[in-house]
Structures are given as C-alpha cells and as structure tokens.
Coordinates of C-alpha atoms in Angstrom, one line a residue:
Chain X
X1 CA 0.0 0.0 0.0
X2 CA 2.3 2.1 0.7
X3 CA 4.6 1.8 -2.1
X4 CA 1.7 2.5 -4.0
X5 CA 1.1 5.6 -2.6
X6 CA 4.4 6.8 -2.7
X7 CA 4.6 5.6 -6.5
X8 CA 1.2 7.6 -6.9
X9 CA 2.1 10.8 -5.4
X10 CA 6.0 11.6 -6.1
X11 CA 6.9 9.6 -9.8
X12 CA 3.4 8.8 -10.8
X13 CA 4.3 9.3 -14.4
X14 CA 7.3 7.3 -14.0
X15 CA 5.4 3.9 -13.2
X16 CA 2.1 3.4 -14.6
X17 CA 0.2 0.7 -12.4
X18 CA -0.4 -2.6 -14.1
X19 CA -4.0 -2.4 -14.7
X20 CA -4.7 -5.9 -15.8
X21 CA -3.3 -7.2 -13.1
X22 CA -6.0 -6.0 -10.3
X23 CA -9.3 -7.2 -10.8
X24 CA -12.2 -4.7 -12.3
X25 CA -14.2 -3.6 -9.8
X26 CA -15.8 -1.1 -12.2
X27 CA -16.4 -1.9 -15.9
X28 CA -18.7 0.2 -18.4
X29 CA -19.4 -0.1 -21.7
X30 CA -22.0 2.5 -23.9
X31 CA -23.3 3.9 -20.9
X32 CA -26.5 6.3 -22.0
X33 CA -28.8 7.8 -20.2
X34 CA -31.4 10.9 -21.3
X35 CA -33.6 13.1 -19.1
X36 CA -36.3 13.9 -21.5
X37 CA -35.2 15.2 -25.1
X38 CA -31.9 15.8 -23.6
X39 CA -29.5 12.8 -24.3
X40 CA -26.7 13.8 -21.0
X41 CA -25.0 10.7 -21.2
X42 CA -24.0 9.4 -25.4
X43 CA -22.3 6.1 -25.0
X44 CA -19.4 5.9 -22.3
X45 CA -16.9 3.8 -21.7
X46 CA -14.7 3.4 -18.3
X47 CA -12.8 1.3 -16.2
X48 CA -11.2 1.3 -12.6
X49 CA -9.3 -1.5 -11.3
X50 CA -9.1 -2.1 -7.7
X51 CA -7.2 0.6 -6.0
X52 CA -7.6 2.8 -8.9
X53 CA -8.5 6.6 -8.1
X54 CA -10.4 8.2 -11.3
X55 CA -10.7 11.6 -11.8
X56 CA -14.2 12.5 -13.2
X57 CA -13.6 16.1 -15.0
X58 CA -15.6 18.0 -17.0
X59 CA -17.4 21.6 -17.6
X60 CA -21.1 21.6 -15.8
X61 CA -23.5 19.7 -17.9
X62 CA -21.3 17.8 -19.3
X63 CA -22.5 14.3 -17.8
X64 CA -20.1 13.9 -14.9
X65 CA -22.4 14.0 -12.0
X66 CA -25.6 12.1 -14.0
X67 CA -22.5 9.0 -14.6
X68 CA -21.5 8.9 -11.4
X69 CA -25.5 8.3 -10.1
X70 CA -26.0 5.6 -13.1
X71 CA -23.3 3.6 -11.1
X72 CA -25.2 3.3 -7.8
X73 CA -28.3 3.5 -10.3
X74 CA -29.8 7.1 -8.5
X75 CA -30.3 7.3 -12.4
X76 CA -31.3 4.3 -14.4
X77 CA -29.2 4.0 -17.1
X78 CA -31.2 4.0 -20.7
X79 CA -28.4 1.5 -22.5
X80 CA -25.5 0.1 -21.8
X81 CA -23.4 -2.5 -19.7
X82 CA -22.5 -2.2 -16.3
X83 CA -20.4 -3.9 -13.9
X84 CA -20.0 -3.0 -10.7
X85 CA -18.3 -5.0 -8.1
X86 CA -19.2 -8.0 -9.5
X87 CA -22.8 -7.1 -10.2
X88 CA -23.4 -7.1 -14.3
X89 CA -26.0 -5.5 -15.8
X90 CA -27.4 -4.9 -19.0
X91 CA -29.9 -2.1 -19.9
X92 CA -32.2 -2.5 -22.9
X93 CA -30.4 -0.8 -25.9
X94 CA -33.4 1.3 -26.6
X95 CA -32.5 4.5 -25.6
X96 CA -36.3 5.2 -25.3
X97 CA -37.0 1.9 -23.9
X98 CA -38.7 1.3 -20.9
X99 CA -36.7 1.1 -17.4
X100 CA -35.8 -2.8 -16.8
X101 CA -36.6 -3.2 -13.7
X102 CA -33.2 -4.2 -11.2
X103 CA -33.9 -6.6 -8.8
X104 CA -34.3 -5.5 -5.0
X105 CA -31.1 -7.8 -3.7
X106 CA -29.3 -6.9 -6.8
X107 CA -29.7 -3.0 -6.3
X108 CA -29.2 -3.5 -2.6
X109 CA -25.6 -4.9 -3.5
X110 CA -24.6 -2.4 -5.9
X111 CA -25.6 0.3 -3.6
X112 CA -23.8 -1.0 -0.4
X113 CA -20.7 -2.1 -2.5
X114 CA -20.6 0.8 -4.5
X115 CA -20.9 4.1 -1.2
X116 CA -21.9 7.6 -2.2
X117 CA -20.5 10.9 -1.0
X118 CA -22.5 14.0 -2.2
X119 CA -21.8 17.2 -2.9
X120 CA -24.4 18.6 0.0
X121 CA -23.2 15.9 2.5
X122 CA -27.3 14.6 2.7
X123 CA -26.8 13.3 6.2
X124 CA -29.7 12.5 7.9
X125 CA -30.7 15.9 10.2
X126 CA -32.7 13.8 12.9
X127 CA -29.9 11.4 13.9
X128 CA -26.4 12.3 15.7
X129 CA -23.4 11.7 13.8
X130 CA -23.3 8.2 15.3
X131 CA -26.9 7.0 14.1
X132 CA -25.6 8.0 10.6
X133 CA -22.8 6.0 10.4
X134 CA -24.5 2.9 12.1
X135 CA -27.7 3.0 10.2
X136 CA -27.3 1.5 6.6
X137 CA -24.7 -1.1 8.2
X138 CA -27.6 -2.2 10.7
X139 CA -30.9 -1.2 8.9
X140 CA -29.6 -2.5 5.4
X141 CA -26.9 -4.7 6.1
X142 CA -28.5 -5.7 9.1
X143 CA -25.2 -6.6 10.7
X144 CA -24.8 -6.7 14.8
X145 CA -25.5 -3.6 16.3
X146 CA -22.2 -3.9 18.9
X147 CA -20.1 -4.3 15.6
X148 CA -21.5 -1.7 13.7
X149 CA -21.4 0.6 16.8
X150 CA -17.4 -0.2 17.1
X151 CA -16.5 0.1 13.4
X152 CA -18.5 3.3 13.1
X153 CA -16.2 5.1 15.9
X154 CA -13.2 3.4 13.8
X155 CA -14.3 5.4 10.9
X156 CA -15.0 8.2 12.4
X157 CA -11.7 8.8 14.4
X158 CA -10.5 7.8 11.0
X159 CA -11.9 11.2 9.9
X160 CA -11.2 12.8 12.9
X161 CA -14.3 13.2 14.5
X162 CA -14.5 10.7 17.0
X163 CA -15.3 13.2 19.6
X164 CA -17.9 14.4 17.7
X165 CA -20.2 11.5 17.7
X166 CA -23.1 12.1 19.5
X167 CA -23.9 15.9 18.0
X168 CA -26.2 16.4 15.5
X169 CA -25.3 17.6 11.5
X170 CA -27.0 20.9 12.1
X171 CA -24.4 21.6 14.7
X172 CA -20.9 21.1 12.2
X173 CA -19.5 22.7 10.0
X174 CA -19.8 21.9 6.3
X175 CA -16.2 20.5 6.4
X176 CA -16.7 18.3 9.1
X177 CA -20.5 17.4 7.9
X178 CA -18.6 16.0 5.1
X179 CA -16.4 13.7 6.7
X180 CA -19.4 12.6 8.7
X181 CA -20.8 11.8 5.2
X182 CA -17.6 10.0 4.3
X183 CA -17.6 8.1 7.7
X184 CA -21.3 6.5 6.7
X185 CA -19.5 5.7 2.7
X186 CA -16.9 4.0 5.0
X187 CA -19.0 1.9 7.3
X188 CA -21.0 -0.1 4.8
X189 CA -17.6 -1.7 4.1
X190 CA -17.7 -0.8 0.4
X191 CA -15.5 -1.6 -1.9
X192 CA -16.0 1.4 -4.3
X193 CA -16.0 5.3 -3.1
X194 CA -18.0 7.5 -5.4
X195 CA -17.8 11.2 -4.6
X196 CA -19.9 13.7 -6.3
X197 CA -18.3 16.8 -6.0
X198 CA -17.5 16.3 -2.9
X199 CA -16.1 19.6 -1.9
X200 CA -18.3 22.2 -3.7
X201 CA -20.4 23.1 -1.4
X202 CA -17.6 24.2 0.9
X203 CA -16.3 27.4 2.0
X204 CA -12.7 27.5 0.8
X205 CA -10.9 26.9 3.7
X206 CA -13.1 24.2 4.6
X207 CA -11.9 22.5 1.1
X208 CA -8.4 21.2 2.5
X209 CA -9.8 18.9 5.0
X210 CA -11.9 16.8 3.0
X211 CA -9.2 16.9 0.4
X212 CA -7.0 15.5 3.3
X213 CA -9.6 12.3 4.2
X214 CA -9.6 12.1 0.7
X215 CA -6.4 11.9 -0.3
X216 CA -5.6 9.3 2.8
X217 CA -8.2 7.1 1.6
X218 CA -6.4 6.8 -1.5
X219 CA -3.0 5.9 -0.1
X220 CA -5.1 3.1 1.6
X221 CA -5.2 1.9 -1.7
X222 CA -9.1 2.5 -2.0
X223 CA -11.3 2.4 -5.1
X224 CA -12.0 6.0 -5.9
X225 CA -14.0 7.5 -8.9
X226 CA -14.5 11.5 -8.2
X227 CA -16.0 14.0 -9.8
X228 CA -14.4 17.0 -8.8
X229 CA -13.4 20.9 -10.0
X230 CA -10.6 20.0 -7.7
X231 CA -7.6 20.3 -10.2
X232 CA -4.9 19.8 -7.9
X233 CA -6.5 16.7 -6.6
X234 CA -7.0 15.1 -10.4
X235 CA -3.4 16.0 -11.3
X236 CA -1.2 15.2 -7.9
X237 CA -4.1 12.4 -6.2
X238 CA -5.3 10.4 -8.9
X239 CA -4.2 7.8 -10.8
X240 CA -6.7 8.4 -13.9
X241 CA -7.9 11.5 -15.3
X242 CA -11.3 11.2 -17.7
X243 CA -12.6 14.0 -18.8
X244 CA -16.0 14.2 -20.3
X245 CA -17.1 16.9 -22.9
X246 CA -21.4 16.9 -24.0
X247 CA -21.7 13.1 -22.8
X248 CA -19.0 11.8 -24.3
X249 CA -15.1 10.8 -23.2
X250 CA -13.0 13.4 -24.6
X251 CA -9.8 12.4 -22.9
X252 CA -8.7 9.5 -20.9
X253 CA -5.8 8.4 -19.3
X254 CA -3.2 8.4 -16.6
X255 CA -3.4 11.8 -14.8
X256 CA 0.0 12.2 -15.2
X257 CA 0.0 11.4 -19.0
X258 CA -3.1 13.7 -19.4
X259 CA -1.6 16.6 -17.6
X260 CA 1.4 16.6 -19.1
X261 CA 0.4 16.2 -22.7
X262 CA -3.0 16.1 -23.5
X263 CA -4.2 14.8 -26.8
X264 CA -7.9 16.9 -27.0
X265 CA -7.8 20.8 -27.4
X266 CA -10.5 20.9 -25.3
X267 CA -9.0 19.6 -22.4
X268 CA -6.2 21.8 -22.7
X269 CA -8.4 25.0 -22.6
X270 CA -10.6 23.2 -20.0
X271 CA -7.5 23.0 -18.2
X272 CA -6.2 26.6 -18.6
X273 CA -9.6 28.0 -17.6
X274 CA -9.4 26.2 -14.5
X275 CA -5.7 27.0 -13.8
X276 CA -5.5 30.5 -14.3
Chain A
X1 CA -69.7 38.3 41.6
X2 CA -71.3 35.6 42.5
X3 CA -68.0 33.3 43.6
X4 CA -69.5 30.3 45.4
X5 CA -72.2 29.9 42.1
X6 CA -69.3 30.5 39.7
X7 CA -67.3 27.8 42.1
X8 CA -69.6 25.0 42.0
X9 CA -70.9 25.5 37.8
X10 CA -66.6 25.4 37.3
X11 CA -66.5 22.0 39.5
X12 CA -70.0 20.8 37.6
X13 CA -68.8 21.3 34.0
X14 CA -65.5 19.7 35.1
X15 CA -66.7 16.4 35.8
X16 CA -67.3 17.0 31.9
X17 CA -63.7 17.2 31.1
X18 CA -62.8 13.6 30.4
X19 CA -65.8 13.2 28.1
X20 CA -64.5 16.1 26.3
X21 CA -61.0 14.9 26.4
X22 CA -61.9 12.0 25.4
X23 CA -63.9 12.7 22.2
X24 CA -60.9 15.3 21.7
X25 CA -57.9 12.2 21.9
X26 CA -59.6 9.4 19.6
X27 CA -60.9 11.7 16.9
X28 CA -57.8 13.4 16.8
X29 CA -55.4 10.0 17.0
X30 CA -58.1 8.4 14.3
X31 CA -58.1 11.7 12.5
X32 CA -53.9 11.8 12.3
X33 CA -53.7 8.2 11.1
X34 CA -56.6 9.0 8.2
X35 CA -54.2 12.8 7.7
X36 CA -51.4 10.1 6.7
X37 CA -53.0 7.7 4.7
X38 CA -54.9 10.6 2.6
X39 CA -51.5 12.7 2.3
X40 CA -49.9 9.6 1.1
X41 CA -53.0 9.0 -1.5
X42 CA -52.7 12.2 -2.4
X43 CA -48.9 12.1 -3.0
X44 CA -49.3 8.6 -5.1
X45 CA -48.4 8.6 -8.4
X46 CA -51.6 6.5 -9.1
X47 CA -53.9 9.3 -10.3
X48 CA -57.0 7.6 -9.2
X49 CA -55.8 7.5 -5.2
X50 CA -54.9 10.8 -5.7
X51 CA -58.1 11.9 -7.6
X52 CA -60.1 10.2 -4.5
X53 CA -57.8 12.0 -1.9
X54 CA -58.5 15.4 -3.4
X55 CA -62.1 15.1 -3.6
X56 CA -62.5 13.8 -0.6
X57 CA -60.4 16.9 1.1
X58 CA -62.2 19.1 -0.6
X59 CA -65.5 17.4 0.2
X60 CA -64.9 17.8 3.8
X61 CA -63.2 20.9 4.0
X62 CA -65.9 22.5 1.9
X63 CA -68.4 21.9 4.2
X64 CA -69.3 22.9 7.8
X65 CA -68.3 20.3 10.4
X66 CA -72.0 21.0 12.0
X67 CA -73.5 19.7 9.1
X68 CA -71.6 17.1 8.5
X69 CA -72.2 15.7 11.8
X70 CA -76.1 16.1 11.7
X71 CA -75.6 14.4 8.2
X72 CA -74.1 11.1 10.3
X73 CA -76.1 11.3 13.4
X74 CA -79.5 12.3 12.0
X75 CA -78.9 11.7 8.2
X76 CA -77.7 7.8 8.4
X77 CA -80.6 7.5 11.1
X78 CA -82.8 7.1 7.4
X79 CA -80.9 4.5 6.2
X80 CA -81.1 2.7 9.4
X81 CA -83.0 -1.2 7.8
X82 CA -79.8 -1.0 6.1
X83 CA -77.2 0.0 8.2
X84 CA -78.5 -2.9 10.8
X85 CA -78.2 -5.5 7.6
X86 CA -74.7 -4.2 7.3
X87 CA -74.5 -4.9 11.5
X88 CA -73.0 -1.1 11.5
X89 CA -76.3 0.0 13.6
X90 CA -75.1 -0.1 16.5
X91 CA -72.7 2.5 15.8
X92 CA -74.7 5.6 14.1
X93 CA -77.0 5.1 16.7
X94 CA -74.2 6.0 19.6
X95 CA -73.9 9.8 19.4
X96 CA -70.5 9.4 20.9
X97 CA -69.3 7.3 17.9
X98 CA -71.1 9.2 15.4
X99 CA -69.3 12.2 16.8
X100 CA -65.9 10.8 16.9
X101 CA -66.4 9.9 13.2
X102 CA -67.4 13.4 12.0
X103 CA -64.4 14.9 13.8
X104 CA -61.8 12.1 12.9
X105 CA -63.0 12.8 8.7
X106 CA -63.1 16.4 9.3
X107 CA -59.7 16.6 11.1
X108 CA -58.0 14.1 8.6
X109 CA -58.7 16.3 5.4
X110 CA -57.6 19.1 7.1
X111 CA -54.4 17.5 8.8
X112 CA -53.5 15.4 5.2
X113 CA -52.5 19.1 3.8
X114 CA -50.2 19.7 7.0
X115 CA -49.1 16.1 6.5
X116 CA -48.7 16.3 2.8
X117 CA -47.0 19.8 3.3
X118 CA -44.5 17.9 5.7
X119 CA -44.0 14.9 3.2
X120 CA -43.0 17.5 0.4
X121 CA -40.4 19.7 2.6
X122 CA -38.4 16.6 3.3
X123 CA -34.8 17.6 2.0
X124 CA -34.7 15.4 -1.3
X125 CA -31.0 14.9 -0.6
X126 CA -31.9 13.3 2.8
X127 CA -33.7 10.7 0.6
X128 CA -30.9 10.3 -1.9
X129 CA -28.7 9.3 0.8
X130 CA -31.3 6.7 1.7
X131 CA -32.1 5.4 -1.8
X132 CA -27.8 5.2 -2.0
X133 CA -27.0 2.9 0.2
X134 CA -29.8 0.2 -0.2
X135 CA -32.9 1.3 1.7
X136 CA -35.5 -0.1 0.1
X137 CA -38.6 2.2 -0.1
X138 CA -40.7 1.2 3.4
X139 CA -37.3 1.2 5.0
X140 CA -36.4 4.4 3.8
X141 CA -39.9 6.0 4.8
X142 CA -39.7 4.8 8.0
X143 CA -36.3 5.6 9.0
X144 CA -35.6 9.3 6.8
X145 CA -38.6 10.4 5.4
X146 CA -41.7 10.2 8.4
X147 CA -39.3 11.5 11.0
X148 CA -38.4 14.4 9.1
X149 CA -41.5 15.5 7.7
X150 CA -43.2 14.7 11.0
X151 CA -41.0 17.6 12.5
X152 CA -41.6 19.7 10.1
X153 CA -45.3 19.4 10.0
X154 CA -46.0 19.5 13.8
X155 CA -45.8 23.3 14.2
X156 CA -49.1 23.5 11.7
X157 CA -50.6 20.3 13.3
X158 CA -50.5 21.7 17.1
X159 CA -52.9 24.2 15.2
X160 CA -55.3 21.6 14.1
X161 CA -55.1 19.7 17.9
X162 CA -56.8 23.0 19.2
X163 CA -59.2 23.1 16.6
X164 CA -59.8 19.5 17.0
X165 CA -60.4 20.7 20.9
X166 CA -62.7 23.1 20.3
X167 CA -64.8 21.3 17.6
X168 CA -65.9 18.7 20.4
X169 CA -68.2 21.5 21.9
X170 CA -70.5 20.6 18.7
X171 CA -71.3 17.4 20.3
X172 CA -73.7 18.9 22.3
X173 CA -76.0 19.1 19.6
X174 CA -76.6 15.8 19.2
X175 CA -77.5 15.0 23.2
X176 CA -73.7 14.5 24.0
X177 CA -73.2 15.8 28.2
X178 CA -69.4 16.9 27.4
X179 CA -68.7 20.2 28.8
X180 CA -70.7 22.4 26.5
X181 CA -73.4 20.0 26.6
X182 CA -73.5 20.4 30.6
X183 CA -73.1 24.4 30.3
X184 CA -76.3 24.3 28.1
X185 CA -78.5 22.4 30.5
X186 CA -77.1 24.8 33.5
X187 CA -78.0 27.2 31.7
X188 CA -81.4 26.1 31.1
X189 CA -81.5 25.0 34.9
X190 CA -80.6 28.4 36.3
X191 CA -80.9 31.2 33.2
X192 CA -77.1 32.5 34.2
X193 CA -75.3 32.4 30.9
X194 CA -72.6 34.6 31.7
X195 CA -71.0 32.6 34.0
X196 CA -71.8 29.1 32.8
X197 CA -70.7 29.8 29.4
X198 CA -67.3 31.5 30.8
X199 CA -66.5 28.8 32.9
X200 CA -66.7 26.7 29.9
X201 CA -64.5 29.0 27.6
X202 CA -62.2 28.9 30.7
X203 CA -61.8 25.3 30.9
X204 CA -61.0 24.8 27.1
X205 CA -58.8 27.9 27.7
X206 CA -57.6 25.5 30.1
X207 CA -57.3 22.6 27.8
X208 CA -55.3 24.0 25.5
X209 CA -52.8 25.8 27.4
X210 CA -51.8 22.8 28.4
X211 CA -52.4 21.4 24.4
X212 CA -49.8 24.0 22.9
X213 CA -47.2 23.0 26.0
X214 CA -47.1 19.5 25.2
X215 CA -47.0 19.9 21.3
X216 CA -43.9 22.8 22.3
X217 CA -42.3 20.5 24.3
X218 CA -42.7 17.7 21.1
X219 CA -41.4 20.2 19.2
X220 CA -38.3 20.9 21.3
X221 CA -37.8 17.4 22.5
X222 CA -37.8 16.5 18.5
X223 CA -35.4 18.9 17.2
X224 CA -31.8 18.1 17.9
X225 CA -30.5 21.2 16.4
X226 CA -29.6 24.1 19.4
X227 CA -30.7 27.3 17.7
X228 CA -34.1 25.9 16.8
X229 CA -34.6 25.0 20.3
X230 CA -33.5 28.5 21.5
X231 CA -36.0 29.6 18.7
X232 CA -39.0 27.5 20.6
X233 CA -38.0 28.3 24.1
X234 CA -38.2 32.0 22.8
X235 CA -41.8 31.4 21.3
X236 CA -42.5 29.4 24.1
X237 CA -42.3 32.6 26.6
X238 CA -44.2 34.8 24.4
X239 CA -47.1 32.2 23.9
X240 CA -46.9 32.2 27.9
X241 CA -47.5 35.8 28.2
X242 CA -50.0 35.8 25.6
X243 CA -51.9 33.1 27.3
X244 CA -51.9 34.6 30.7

C-alpha cells in the first residue's frame, strides 16, 4: 500500500500501475442515459481497477455527476453495460425503452458495495453523527449492532471526528458534515467510493480537509472514482484522469499522461480555464 | 360576583372534562392516522388515489363540520334497515361514535394538507442518501422520510389539535353531556349564561394551554439542532404571556 502511494504521489508518471493485473471492480461499456429530449449521457466507456482513483472532470453539464448516479443506479441508465463489483447488468439498448426493472437484492448490492458521497453531504438531520454512520450497516446490512457501533467510531476517528459522535449535522460545519458523510460511505464496508463533488459546497478553507480524508483514503489503496473541479487533486491524487465533454469521453488516461500532454484541445483550454 | 355559584358551575362542568377529552384524543389520533393515509393517496403517483384524496379533502373541508355531523347522526338514522343488515347500527345510533367519526373525517382532510406539506419539505438529498445505500422504499420511509416531515409538520398540526379541541363542543348538539353539553343544560336549569358559558371558555382555555405546552415541548424534544430549540423556548415565553 504504501509503495503504491508513494509511487502515486512523487513519480506517478514514471510507473504506470499494471492495470490488468488488479481485478475490475468497475467496468462500463455505452453507458446512455437521457432526461427527457436531452440525451446527458451518449455512450461511455470506463474502467477502474481495484485501487484505482479516477478523476471525473468535465465543464457543468457535461454528464459527470448524471455517470456517477447511473453507477449506484440514482439514475437508471437507458443503455448500456455495467459492472459493478461483480454485479453485471445490461440495460435495454433502446434509448427510449422502458426502465428494466433491477432486482431489490441486486440494487441493494450495488448500492452498499458501491458508497456515495455528495456534494451537500445529505446526512440525515434527525440522527447524531453516530446514528448516521451505524444505520445502513444495521438497517440495510442488518449486521450486529455492537459491531456496527465499534466500526463506526473506527471510521470516524478515522476522519477525525471521533469526539464528535453524538452531536447532531445541524451543529458542524460543512467540512466536518462531510467527513461525517464519508464516515457513513466507510462503514458499509464498500469496496468502491464515489464522490460527487465532494467539496463544492464548501467554503474554501473548509476544502483542505476533505481533500485531506480524501487523499488518505487513496494511499489506503481505495477504489475512488470523483468528480471533482478540484484540479490539484486530479493532477497530484489520482491515478486516472477522464474528462467528459457533452456526454462523451473526450480524454482518458493516466493523470499524469493527461496533464502533461494532452491529446484533446478541449481539455487543454478546459484545463487553462481552471488553472488561471 | 357571585364566587360560590361561579365555584360550583366550574366544578360541575369539570366532571365534563374527560368526556371532552376524550372525544378530543380518539378523533384526533383516528383523525392523524386518516391525515397520513390521505396525504400519502394524495402524493401517489396513481392518479386515481390521488383523484379520490383530493375530492374527498375538498369534500370535507368544503363543508361545515355541524353539518356534516347532523348528516351522520341524523342523516344515516334514514338508512337505518340498512345499516342494521350491514350490523354497522349499533354504531350511528351511539352519538359518541357518530361524533368521533365526523371529527376524525373532518380533522384528517384538514391535517393530510399539513401532512402532505410535511411529506414535500423533506430535503430530497436526505432521501438520496437513503435510496444510495440500499434502503429499500418502506425502510427508507420509516427511518428518513416520516421522522423528518413529522418535525416539520408539527408546528401546523398543534394548530389543528386546538381546533380539533374546540370542535368537540359541537357534540352537544346531538344529546352529547361533554362540557358544553353540561353548560347548556345549566343554563337552562338556572338562566345564568354569563358565568356558565365563561367557565366553559375557561376550561377549554384551560385545555389548551396545556395542548400547545405539550406539542412545544414535542417540538423541542424532536429537534436536535440548538438554535431551533433556542427559537421554541423563545416562542415558548411569548405564547406564555399571551396566554396569561
């Protein structure tokens, strides 16, 4: 692990990681989705091997967040193949056609293999910090409560808010709210981390601290894929950089690779827009 | 000021009080229950509940509670051959059910609007988290989206408890001995309507002093977050004053 982290964060361009190696814990193929007349999503393809830590880029409305829900199926895709920690599914090639309907146990798998982190934290207002974490590992996952209770103040001191654990959201900061939301990702044991902008919602000297869960969490050698306006994180944090332009892959690759030279134009104002 | 008289008609009308408080308790838990279930109709994507849940709210928010009570009580009383086929006779003949039922339908289209009101305000993101890690719909309602949207509506619901409160004083039209009922034959008794009658304001005064305490104390007991509970303490006092 940690001469992964080491590899990722000083030489990453030096030593790509040997993707075929891992196994896939995250395989798409045409990935479509519309939300009325409005096709969001055209036909993408991705891939993240375990310990991988994608970089979702991409101007607003450009498909990034609307990708990241078809994987934990917030959206139901129109088309394509998915598979998602082990879970394959196929969605009717129609892009019209009518949602196939998931089964419950299937869905339930996805969901608890595949944790979301949101932009606007979502925590749950009536419960305290601790309720949070413990509820989808005992209400979904229905695992001891004893258990859940002790892995729950793991994670949490593991975000640095053990002490924190019987206040309610209301009474954090948005910084903090979010590590609480990263605690509950954590304690469903998943094996992929999806983060949805994870830190635009924050004041800006709230951002370093999720950044710095974040970035930890990767060195652990955790499945990542994030959307983020985060730059420095794509560039110095990530292993992969994909950046999506009107629904469709635009540029793809190891961040490092990307950075340094990329291919599309668009990228490279995308990037200078963001950089100045 | 006749003390002793306005002494004794207080202690007369409250051996009233748990009939009153009584009719006031199951129409209002029956009422609450039917407040859900037609908020939830209402909310249903099948058009038809919904269709049924609106005309039914507007049905019986459209019309005066009085009427619709004489409509049960006297109305049914018609149909009664076959309402005893049906073995529901012995019902609409008991005032006391007959009253409950016109409150508890009255009180639950007014209270599905306060409950439906609720149900919307729930932060969708709360329910994305829910929907994101594998709650499955009943789950998700019971744990996230009834909790929330019952703190949110009780503020408007306390209103329809005092309502609910006062509304039992119509029983006394149809033969029902609750506190108004036992004001009105004072009165008839003795011809001293001032004082019956403001004893009997002063006991539902009384009633629902204690009504909006509880319901604050819900409120405040419910709401983890500090400053709204400064908020209520503050709104608290000034009800006090305002009461007293």
């Amino acid at each position: 692990m940690t001469l992964m982290t080491s590899t990722r964060q000083n030489e990453p361009s030096a030593m790509p990681l040997p993707n075929d190696e891992r196994p896939k814990k995250i395989e798409i193929e045409g990935l479509r989705k519309s939300f009325g007349k409005i096709e969001v999503l055209k036909g993408i393809s991705l891939e993240a091997c375990q310990g991988d830590v994608v970089a979702i880029l991409g101007a607003s409305g450009s498909g990034k967040s609307t990708l990241l829900r078809c994987l934990n199926f917030l959206e139901t895709p129109d088309a394509g193949t998915l598979s998602i920690c082990g879970e394959r599914i196929t969605m009717p090639a129609s892009a019209k056609g009518r949602m196939i309907q998931v089964d419950r146990q299937t869905l339930i798998r996805i969901r608890t293999r595949a944790a979301m982190v949101f932009q606007s934290f979502n925590l749950w207002s009536h419960m305290t910090v601790l309720e949070n974490v413990i509820e989808a590992p005992i209400q979904v996952q229905r695992r001891p409560r004893a258990v859940c209770v002790a892995e729950a103040e793991a994670v949490l001191a593991r975000v640095g808010l053990a002490e924190k654990r019987h206040t309610y959201p209301a009474m954090l900061s948005g910084g903090q709210q979010q590590r609480v939301a990263i605690a509950r990702a954590l304690a469903m044991r998943p094996e992929v981390l999806l983060f949805d902008e994870p830190t635009s919602a924050l004041d800006p000297e709230l951002v370093g601290e999720v950044l710095t869960v974040m970035r930890s969490l990767a060195d652990e050698g955790r499945t990542m894929l994030v959307v983020t306006h985060e730059m420095g994180f794509a560039r110095h944090v990530s292993s992969r950089t994909v950046f999506l332009h009107q629904g469709l892959v635009e540029e793809e690759g190891p961040s490092a690779d990307v950075f340094a030279n990329p291919k599309s134009e668009r990228f490279r104002q995308f990037i200078r827009r963001i950089e100045v | 000021m006749d003390f002793r008289f306005l002494g004794e008609t207080f202690m007369t009308l409250l051996a009233a009080l748990p009939l009153t408080l009584y009719l006031a308790l199951v129409s209002s838990i029956c009422g609450a229950l039917g407040a859900l279930v037609l908020a939830l109709m209402r909310l249903s994507s099948a058009r038809p509940l919904s269709l049924i849940a609106r005309a039914y709210v507007f049905v019986f928010r459209g019309t005066p509670l009085l009427i619709q009570l004489f409509l049960i009580y006297y109305g049914l009383g018609q149909f009664r051959p076959s309402l005893q086929m049906l073995g529901l006779w012995p019902f609409f003949r008991d005032p006391i059910y007959c009253t409950i039922a016109a409150l508890a339908m009255n009180t639950a289209a007014y209270g599905s609007e306060i409950v439906r009101g609720g149900l919307a305000a729930v932060p969708r993101g709360a329910v994305e988290a829910a929907i994101a890690c594998g709650m499955s719909p009943g789950l998700r309602f019971r744990r996230v989206v009834l909790p929330l949207a019952t703190r949110i509506a009780l503020p408007a619901y306390g209103n329809e408890l005092i309502v609910m409160v006062k509304a039992t004083s119509l029983a006394s039209t149809i033969t029902i001995m609750e506190v108004t009922g036992i004001a009105g034959k004072l009165i008839a008794e003795t011809y001293r309507t001032m004082e019956i009658f403001a004893c009997a304001a002063a006991i539902y005064l009384l009633i629902n002093f204690v009504l909006t305490r509880l319901v604050l104390t819900l409120e405040w007991w419910m709401s983890p977050d500090r400053t709204t509970r400064r908020v209520l303490e503050q709104i608290g006092e000034t009800k006090v004053k305002v009461t007293a």
